[in-house]
């Protein structure tokens, strides 16, 4: 599976989701590669933090923030079971290259009107890519949902008019995620029985069920 996490809006939690998806797959015994396509390099920073903590490597990671990354991905994908791409915000050319490389695209969206409106640009890029690659699968995933709020409860309803489907699993705003990023770990390592760890597990289950 080659899955890309993309959104033209920054601050939606792409990198946290990308590292957690890659980590969950790795903890299930899969060979995983994380491709950091964001010039900011936050995913690589996470792997460096893990190394500084003298933790064993969960998965391979490479930085490739260039407009030709789709030409490099096939060779990288042959070396692993799953390749996870952490895409950049606000750089359409890099996003297009990631779309050419991916089999599945997840668009993390926070449940707020502003984020839903901002996702329209990414949806347009996906639709453009699907003209050339009809097999490309894409879906919105609700991310950083604040529990016990009206807007959180109605997030799926708000997405009903979007042209792309929304995955049923949601990931909430939880302290465990912030703690895990600071420690260079994933939620299942920091708090194995936590709601955060369960949410990532359910999300990965959903991804694997829809694997091409």
PDB file of C-alpha atoms in Angstrom:
ATOM      1  CA  UNK A   1       0.000   0.000   0.000  1.00  0.00           C
ATOM      2  CA  UNK A   2       1.215   3.478  -0.885  1.00  0.00           C
ATOM      3  CA  UNK A   3      -0.800   6.008   1.109  1.00  0.00           C
ATOM      4  CA  UNK A   4      -0.311   9.779   1.050  1.00  0.00           C
ATOM      5  CA  UNK A   5      -1.589  12.182   3.686  1.00  0.00           C
ATOM      6  CA  UNK A   6      -2.259  15.468   1.967  1.00  0.00           C
ATOM      7  CA  UNK A   7      -3.956  18.781   2.650  1.00  0.00           C
ATOM      8  CA  UNK A   8      -3.107  22.198   1.286  1.00  0.00           C
ATOM      9  CA  UNK A   9      -3.965  23.659   4.677  1.00  0.00           C
ATOM     10  CA  UNK A  10      -1.262  23.475   7.336  1.00  0.00           C
ATOM     11  CA  UNK A  11      -1.760  22.532  10.960  1.00  0.00           C
ATOM     12  CA  UNK A  12      -4.305  19.755  10.396  1.00  0.00           C
ATOM     13  CA  UNK A  13      -2.139  17.020  11.922  1.00  0.00           C
ATOM     14  CA  UNK A  14      -0.795  15.322   8.788  1.00  0.00           C
ATOM     15  CA  UNK A  15       2.610  14.499  10.209  1.00  0.00           C
ATOM     16  CA  UNK A  16       1.245  13.081  13.469  1.00  0.00           C
ATOM     17  CA  UNK A  17      -1.142  10.884  11.493  1.00  0.00           C
ATOM     18  CA  UNK A  18       1.565   9.821   9.041  1.00  0.00           C
ATOM     19  CA  UNK A  19       4.029   8.784  11.760  1.00  0.00           C
ATOM     20  CA  UNK A  20       1.282   7.000  13.707  1.00  0.00           C
ATOM     21  CA  UNK A  21       0.000   5.096  10.669  1.00  0.00           C
ATOM     22  CA  UNK A  22       3.554   4.080   9.770  1.00  0.00           C
ATOM     23  CA  UNK A  23       4.254   3.145  13.404  1.00  0.00           C
ATOM     24  CA  UNK A  24       1.071   1.097  13.763  1.00  0.00           C
ATOM     25  CA  UNK A  25       1.853  -0.858  10.605  1.00  0.00           C
ATOM     26  CA  UNK A  26       5.413  -1.446  11.795  1.00  0.00           C
ATOM     27  CA  UNK A  27       4.242  -2.639  15.210  1.00  0.00           C
ATOM     28  CA  UNK A  28       2.097  -5.185  13.364  1.00  0.00           C
ATOM     29  CA  UNK A  29       5.255  -6.649  11.851  1.00  0.00           C
ATOM     30  CA  UNK A  30       5.119  -4.906   8.479  1.00  0.00           C
ATOM     31  CA  UNK A  31       8.099  -3.402   6.662  1.00  0.00           C
ATOM     32  CA  UNK A  32       7.310   0.299   6.409  1.00  0.00           C
ATOM     33  CA  UNK A  33       8.931   3.337   4.803  1.00  0.00           C
ATOM     34  CA  UNK A  34       7.942   6.911   5.631  1.00  0.00           C
ATOM     35  CA  UNK A  35       8.583   9.456   2.906  1.00  0.00           C
ATOM     36  CA  UNK A  36       8.731  13.039   4.198  1.00  0.00           C
ATOM     37  CA  UNK A  37       7.687  15.216   1.251  1.00  0.00           C
ATOM     38  CA  UNK A  38       7.292  18.378   3.350  1.00  0.00           C
ATOM     39  CA  UNK A  39      10.224  20.842   3.048  1.00  0.00           C
ATOM     40  CA  UNK A  40       9.745  21.581   6.747  1.00  0.00           C
ATOM     41  CA  UNK A  41      10.869  18.012   7.501  1.00  0.00           C
ATOM     42  CA  UNK A  42       8.742  17.439  10.619  1.00  0.00           C
ATOM     43  CA  UNK A  43       8.488  13.679  10.090  1.00  0.00           C
ATOM     44  CA  UNK A  44      12.266  13.420   9.840  1.00  0.00           C
ATOM     45  CA  UNK A  45      12.526  15.522  13.007  1.00  0.00           C
ATOM     46  CA  UNK A  46      10.334  12.914  14.733  1.00  0.00           C
ATOM     47  CA  UNK A  47      12.633  10.089  13.658  1.00  0.00           C
ATOM     48  CA  UNK A  48      15.644  12.094  14.850  1.00  0.00           C
ATOM     49  CA  UNK A  49      13.997  12.640  18.236  1.00  0.00           C
ATOM     50  CA  UNK A  50      13.424   8.897  18.464  1.00  0.00           C
ATOM     51  CA  UNK A  51      17.075   8.246  17.727  1.00  0.00           C
ATOM     52  CA  UNK A  52      18.147  10.741  20.375  1.00  0.00           C
ATOM     53  CA  UNK A  53      16.025   8.847  22.896  1.00  0.00           C
ATOM     54  CA  UNK A  54      17.935   5.674  21.922  1.00  0.00           C
ATOM     55  CA  UNK A  55      14.733   3.943  20.870  1.00  0.00           C
ATOM     56  CA  UNK A  56      14.821   1.164  18.277  1.00  0.00           C
ATOM     57  CA  UNK A  57      13.927   2.205  14.754  1.00  0.00           C
ATOM     58  CA  UNK A  58      10.300   1.459  13.907  1.00  0.00           C
ATOM     59  CA  UNK A  59      10.500   2.131  10.182  1.00  0.00           C
ATOM     60  CA  UNK A  60      12.751   3.625   7.547  1.00  0.00           C
ATOM     61  CA  UNK A  61      12.390   7.302   6.710  1.00  0.00           C
ATOM     62  CA  UNK A  62      13.615   9.411   3.827  1.00  0.00           C
ATOM     63  CA  UNK A  63      13.198  13.086   2.946  1.00  0.00           C
ATOM     64  CA  UNK A  64      12.136  13.735  -0.636  1.00  0.00           C
ATOM     65  CA  UNK A  65      10.500  17.151  -0.958  1.00  0.00           C
ATOM     66  CA  UNK A  66      10.755  17.438  -4.737  1.00  0.00           C
ATOM     67  CA  UNK A  67       8.342  17.634  -7.642  1.00  0.00           C
ATOM     68  CA  UNK A  68       9.614  14.357  -9.098  1.00  0.00           C
ATOM     69  CA  UNK A  69       9.062  12.198  -6.022  1.00  0.00           C
ATOM     70  CA  UNK A  70       6.593  10.053  -7.987  1.00  0.00           C
ATOM     71  CA  UNK A  71       9.530   8.885 -10.092  1.00  0.00           C
ATOM     72  CA  UNK A  72      11.391   7.715  -6.975  1.00  0.00           C
ATOM     73  CA  UNK A  73       8.483   6.061  -5.175  1.00  0.00           C
ATOM     74  CA  UNK A  74       8.245   2.823  -7.213  1.00  0.00           C
ATOM     75  CA  UNK A  75      11.812   1.867  -6.268  1.00  0.00           C
ATOM     76  CA  UNK A  76      11.242   2.765  -2.595  1.00  0.00           C
ATOM     77  CA  UNK A  77       7.949   0.830  -2.527  1.00  0.00           C
ATOM     78  CA  UNK A  78       9.676  -2.341  -3.721  1.00  0.00           C
ATOM     79  CA  UNK A  79      11.766  -2.324  -0.535  1.00  0.00           C
ATOM     80  CA  UNK A  80       8.824  -2.411   1.888  1.00  0.00           C
ATOM     81  CA  UNK A  81       5.285  -3.645   2.455  1.00  0.00           C
ATOM     82  CA  UNK A  82       3.799  -0.170   2.909  1.00  0.00           C
ATOM     83  CA  UNK A  83       4.961   3.333   2.017  1.00  0.00           C
ATOM     84  CA  UNK A  84       3.480   6.338   3.842  1.00  0.00           C
ATOM     85  CA  UNK A  85       3.908   9.811   2.329  1.00  0.00           C
ATOM     86  CA  UNK A  86       3.683  12.874   4.571  1.00  0.00           C
ATOM     87  CA  UNK A  87       2.790  15.582   2.075  1.00  0.00           C
ATOM     88  CA  UNK A  88       3.390  19.338   2.213  1.00  0.00           C
ATOM     89  CA  UNK A  89       0.866  22.129   2.714  1.00  0.00           C
ATOM     90  CA  UNK A  90       0.493  24.988   0.244  1.00  0.00           C
ATOM     91  CA  UNK A  91       2.756  23.529  -2.476  1.00  0.00           C
ATOM     92  CA  UNK A  92       0.530  22.307  -5.286  1.00  0.00           C
ATOM     93  CA  UNK A  93       3.370  20.922  -7.434  1.00  0.00           C
ATOM     94  CA  UNK A  94       4.589  18.646  -4.636  1.00  0.00           C
ATOM     95  CA  UNK A  95       1.028  17.582  -3.850  1.00  0.00           C
ATOM     96  CA  UNK A  96       0.479  16.666  -7.510  1.00  0.00           C
ATOM     97  CA  UNK A  97       3.642  14.560  -7.495  1.00  0.00           C
ATOM     98  CA  UNK A  98       2.467  12.768  -4.330  1.00  0.00           C
ATOM     99  CA  UNK A  99      -0.901  12.125  -5.982  1.00  0.00           C
ATOM    100  CA  UNK A 100       0.862  10.552  -8.951  1.00  0.00           C
ATOM    101  CA  UNK A 101       2.804   8.310  -6.567  1.00  0.00           C
ATOM    102  CA  UNK A 102       0.017   7.186  -4.223  1.00  0.00           C
ATOM    103  CA  UNK A 103      -2.545   4.403  -4.423  1.00  0.00           C
ATOM    104  CA  UNK A 104      -4.607   5.909  -1.609  1.00  0.00           C
ATOM    105  CA  UNK A 105      -4.918   9.487  -0.394  1.00  0.00           C
ATOM    106  CA  UNK A 106      -6.121  10.580   3.026  1.00  0.00           C
ATOM    107  CA  UNK A 107      -7.081  14.218   3.559  1.00  0.00           C
ATOM    108  CA  UNK A 108      -7.008  14.955   7.300  1.00  0.00           C
ATOM    109  CA  UNK A 109      -9.601  17.599   8.134  1.00  0.00           C
ATOM    110  CA  UNK A 110     -10.351  19.203  11.475  1.00  0.00           C
ATOM    111  CA  UNK A 111     -14.098  19.488  12.162  1.00  0.00           C
ATOM    112  CA  UNK A 112     -14.453  23.222  11.682  1.00  0.00           C
ATOM    113  CA  UNK A 113     -16.122  25.185   8.858  1.00  0.00           C
ATOM    114  CA  UNK A 114     -12.828  26.884   8.014  1.00  0.00           C
ATOM    115  CA  UNK A 115     -11.024  23.576   7.613  1.00  0.00           C
ATOM    116  CA  UNK A 116     -13.827  22.087   5.565  1.00  0.00           C
ATOM    117  CA  UNK A 117     -13.773  25.073   3.210  1.00  0.00           C
ATOM    118  CA  UNK A 118      -9.980  24.953   2.965  1.00  0.00           C
ATOM    119  CA  UNK A 119     -10.053  21.274   1.979  1.00  0.00           C
ATOM    120  CA  UNK A 120     -11.769  22.187  -1.299  1.00  0.00           C
ATOM    121  CA  UNK A 121      -8.421  22.984  -2.931  1.00  0.00           C
ATOM    122  CA  UNK A 122      -7.069  19.549  -2.077  1.00  0.00           C
ATOM    123  CA  UNK A 123     -10.242  17.878  -3.309  1.00  0.00           C
ATOM    124  CA  UNK A 124      -9.826  19.705  -6.626  1.00  0.00           C
ATOM    125  CA  UNK A 125      -6.249  18.416  -6.952  1.00  0.00           C
ATOM    126  CA  UNK A 126      -7.463  14.874  -6.243  1.00  0.00           C
ATOM    127  CA  UNK A 127     -10.188  15.140  -8.873  1.00  0.00           C
ATOM    128  CA  UNK A 128      -7.620  16.417 -11.355  1.00  0.00           C
ATOM    129  CA  UNK A 129      -5.342  13.451 -10.607  1.00  0.00           C
ATOM    130  CA  UNK A 130      -8.199  10.949 -10.918  1.00  0.00           C
ATOM    131  CA  UNK A 131      -8.745  12.028 -14.526  1.00  0.00           C
ATOM    132  CA  UNK A 132      -5.344  10.538 -15.326  1.00  0.00           C
ATOM    133  CA  UNK A 133      -5.403   7.853 -12.621  1.00  0.00           C
ATOM    134  CA  UNK A 134      -8.994   6.592 -12.235  1.00  0.00           C
ATOM    135  CA  UNK A 135      -7.883   3.875  -9.754  1.00  0.00           C
ATOM    136  CA  UNK A 136      -6.621   6.473  -7.245  1.00  0.00           C
ATOM    137  CA  UNK A 137      -8.642   6.134  -4.035  1.00  0.00           C
ATOM    138  CA  UNK A 138      -9.177   9.207  -1.878  1.00  0.00           C
ATOM    139  CA  UNK A 139     -11.073   9.930   1.310  1.00  0.00           C
ATOM    140  CA  UNK A 140     -11.376  12.566   4.002  1.00  0.00           C
ATOM    141  CA  UNK A 141     -10.540  11.575   7.582  1.00  0.00           C
ATOM    142  CA  UNK A 142     -11.752  13.623  10.534  1.00  0.00           C
ATOM    143  CA  UNK A 143      -8.758  14.521  12.639  1.00  0.00           C
ATOM    144  CA  UNK A 144      -8.204  16.290  15.949  1.00  0.00           C
ATOM    145  CA  UNK A 145     -11.900  16.171  16.786  1.00  0.00           C
ATOM    146  CA  UNK A 146     -12.583  17.718  20.180  1.00  0.00           C
ATOM    147  CA  UNK A 147     -14.745  15.302  22.159  1.00  0.00           C
ATOM    148  CA  UNK A 148     -18.005  16.398  23.766  1.00  0.00           C
ATOM    149  CA  UNK A 149     -18.563  19.302  21.368  1.00  0.00           C
ATOM    150  CA  UNK A 150     -21.465  19.862  19.000  1.00  0.00           C
ATOM    151  CA  UNK A 151     -19.188  20.534  16.041  1.00  0.00           C
ATOM    152  CA  UNK A 152     -17.319  17.318  16.803  1.00  0.00           C
ATOM    153  CA  UNK A 153     -20.488  15.245  16.989  1.00  0.00           C
ATOM    154  CA  UNK A 154     -21.771  16.703  13.718  1.00  0.00           C
ATOM    155  CA  UNK A 155     -18.498  16.454  11.803  1.00  0.00           C
ATOM    156  CA  UNK A 156     -19.643  13.621   9.542  1.00  0.00           C
ATOM    157  CA  UNK A 157     -22.894  15.410   8.787  1.00  0.00           C
ATOM    158  CA  UNK A 158     -20.905  18.490   7.758  1.00  0.00           C
ATOM    159  CA  UNK A 159     -18.915  16.354   5.319  1.00  0.00           C
ATOM    160  CA  UNK A 160     -21.993  14.842   3.690  1.00  0.00           C
ATOM    161  CA  UNK A 161     -21.926  17.320   0.801  1.00  0.00           C
ATOM    162  CA  UNK A 162     -18.236  16.856   0.074  1.00  0.00           C
ATOM    163  CA  UNK A 163     -17.438  15.105  -3.230  1.00  0.00           C
ATOM    164  CA  UNK A 164     -15.062  12.636  -1.550  1.00  0.00           C
ATOM    165  CA  UNK A 165     -16.166  10.000   0.974  1.00  0.00           C
ATOM    166  CA  UNK A 166     -15.315  10.402   4.652  1.00  0.00           C
ATOM    167  CA  UNK A 167     -13.866   7.434   6.489  1.00  0.00           C
ATOM    168  CA  UNK A 168     -15.951   6.326   9.451  1.00  0.00           C
ATOM    169  CA  UNK A 169     -13.013   6.140  11.908  1.00  0.00           C
ATOM    170  CA  UNK A 170     -12.202   9.475  13.549  1.00  0.00           C
ATOM    171  CA  UNK A 171      -9.123  10.587  15.445  1.00  0.00           C
ATOM    172  CA  UNK A 172      -9.696  12.931  18.376  1.00  0.00           C
ATOM    173  CA  UNK A 173      -7.582  15.631  19.956  1.00  0.00           C
ATOM    174  CA  UNK A 174      -5.781  13.805  22.749  1.00  0.00           C
ATOM    175  CA  UNK A 175      -2.868  14.629  25.046  1.00  0.00           C
ATOM    176  CA  UNK A 176      -1.320  11.225  24.312  1.00  0.00           C
ATOM    177  CA  UNK A 177      -0.594  12.306  20.748  1.00  0.00           C
ATOM    178  CA  UNK A 178       1.268  15.427  21.893  1.00  0.00           C
ATOM    179  CA  UNK A 179       3.211  13.409  24.481  1.00  0.00           C
ATOM    180  CA  UNK A 180       4.133  10.757  21.934  1.00  0.00           C
ATOM    181  CA  UNK A 181       5.429  13.279  19.389  1.00  0.00           C
ATOM    182  CA  UNK A 182       7.613  14.943  22.031  1.00  0.00           C
ATOM    183  CA  UNK A 183       9.037  11.545  22.983  1.00  0.00           C
ATOM    184  CA  UNK A 184       9.647  10.291  19.432  1.00  0.00           C
ATOM    185  CA  UNK A 185       7.131   7.496  19.958  1.00  0.00           C
ATOM    186  CA  UNK A 186       3.647   6.557  18.819  1.00  0.00           C
ATOM    187  CA  UNK A 187       0.584   6.381  21.044  1.00  0.00           C
ATOM    188  CA  UNK A 188       0.656   2.575  21.285  1.00  0.00           C
ATOM    189  CA  UNK A 189       4.148   2.778  22.790  1.00  0.00           C
ATOM    190  CA  UNK A 190       3.312   5.585  25.231  1.00  0.00           C
ATOM    191  CA  UNK A 191      -0.124   4.324  26.315  1.00  0.00           C
ATOM    192  CA  UNK A 192      -0.982   0.956  24.729  1.00  0.00           C
ATOM    193  CA  UNK A 193      -4.540   0.801  26.072  1.00  0.00           C
ATOM    194  CA  UNK A 194      -5.424   4.431  25.437  1.00  0.00           C
ATOM    195  CA  UNK A 195      -8.243   5.764  23.274  1.00  0.00           C
ATOM    196  CA  UNK A 196      -5.592   7.389  21.065  1.00  0.00           C
ATOM    197  CA  UNK A 197      -3.925   4.033  20.380  1.00  0.00           C
ATOM    198  CA  UNK A 198      -7.297   2.413  19.653  1.00  0.00           C
ATOM    199  CA  UNK A 199      -8.283   5.171  17.224  1.00  0.00           C
ATOM    200  CA  UNK A 200      -5.087   4.743  15.217  1.00  0.00           C
ATOM    201  CA  UNK A 201      -5.589   0.974  15.202  1.00  0.00           C
ATOM    202  CA  UNK A 202      -9.123   1.326  13.851  1.00  0.00           C
ATOM    203  CA  UNK A 203      -7.965   3.810  11.204  1.00  0.00           C
ATOM    204  CA  UNK A 204      -5.235   1.444  10.018  1.00  0.00           C
ATOM    205  CA  UNK A 205      -7.715  -1.453   9.958  1.00  0.00           C
ATOM    206  CA  UNK A 206      -9.909   0.644   7.657  1.00  0.00           C
ATOM    207  CA  UNK A 207      -6.965   1.458   5.388  1.00  0.00           C
ATOM    208  CA  UNK A 208      -5.988  -2.191   5.089  1.00  0.00           C
ATOM    209  CA  UNK A 209      -9.556  -3.249   4.308  1.00  0.00           C
ATOM    210  CA  UNK A 210      -9.583  -0.883   1.337  1.00  0.00           C
ATOM    211  CA  UNK A 211      -6.079  -1.805   0.159  1.00  0.00           C
ATOM    212  CA  UNK A 212      -5.888  -2.146  -3.616  1.00  0.00           C
TER     213      UNK A 212
END
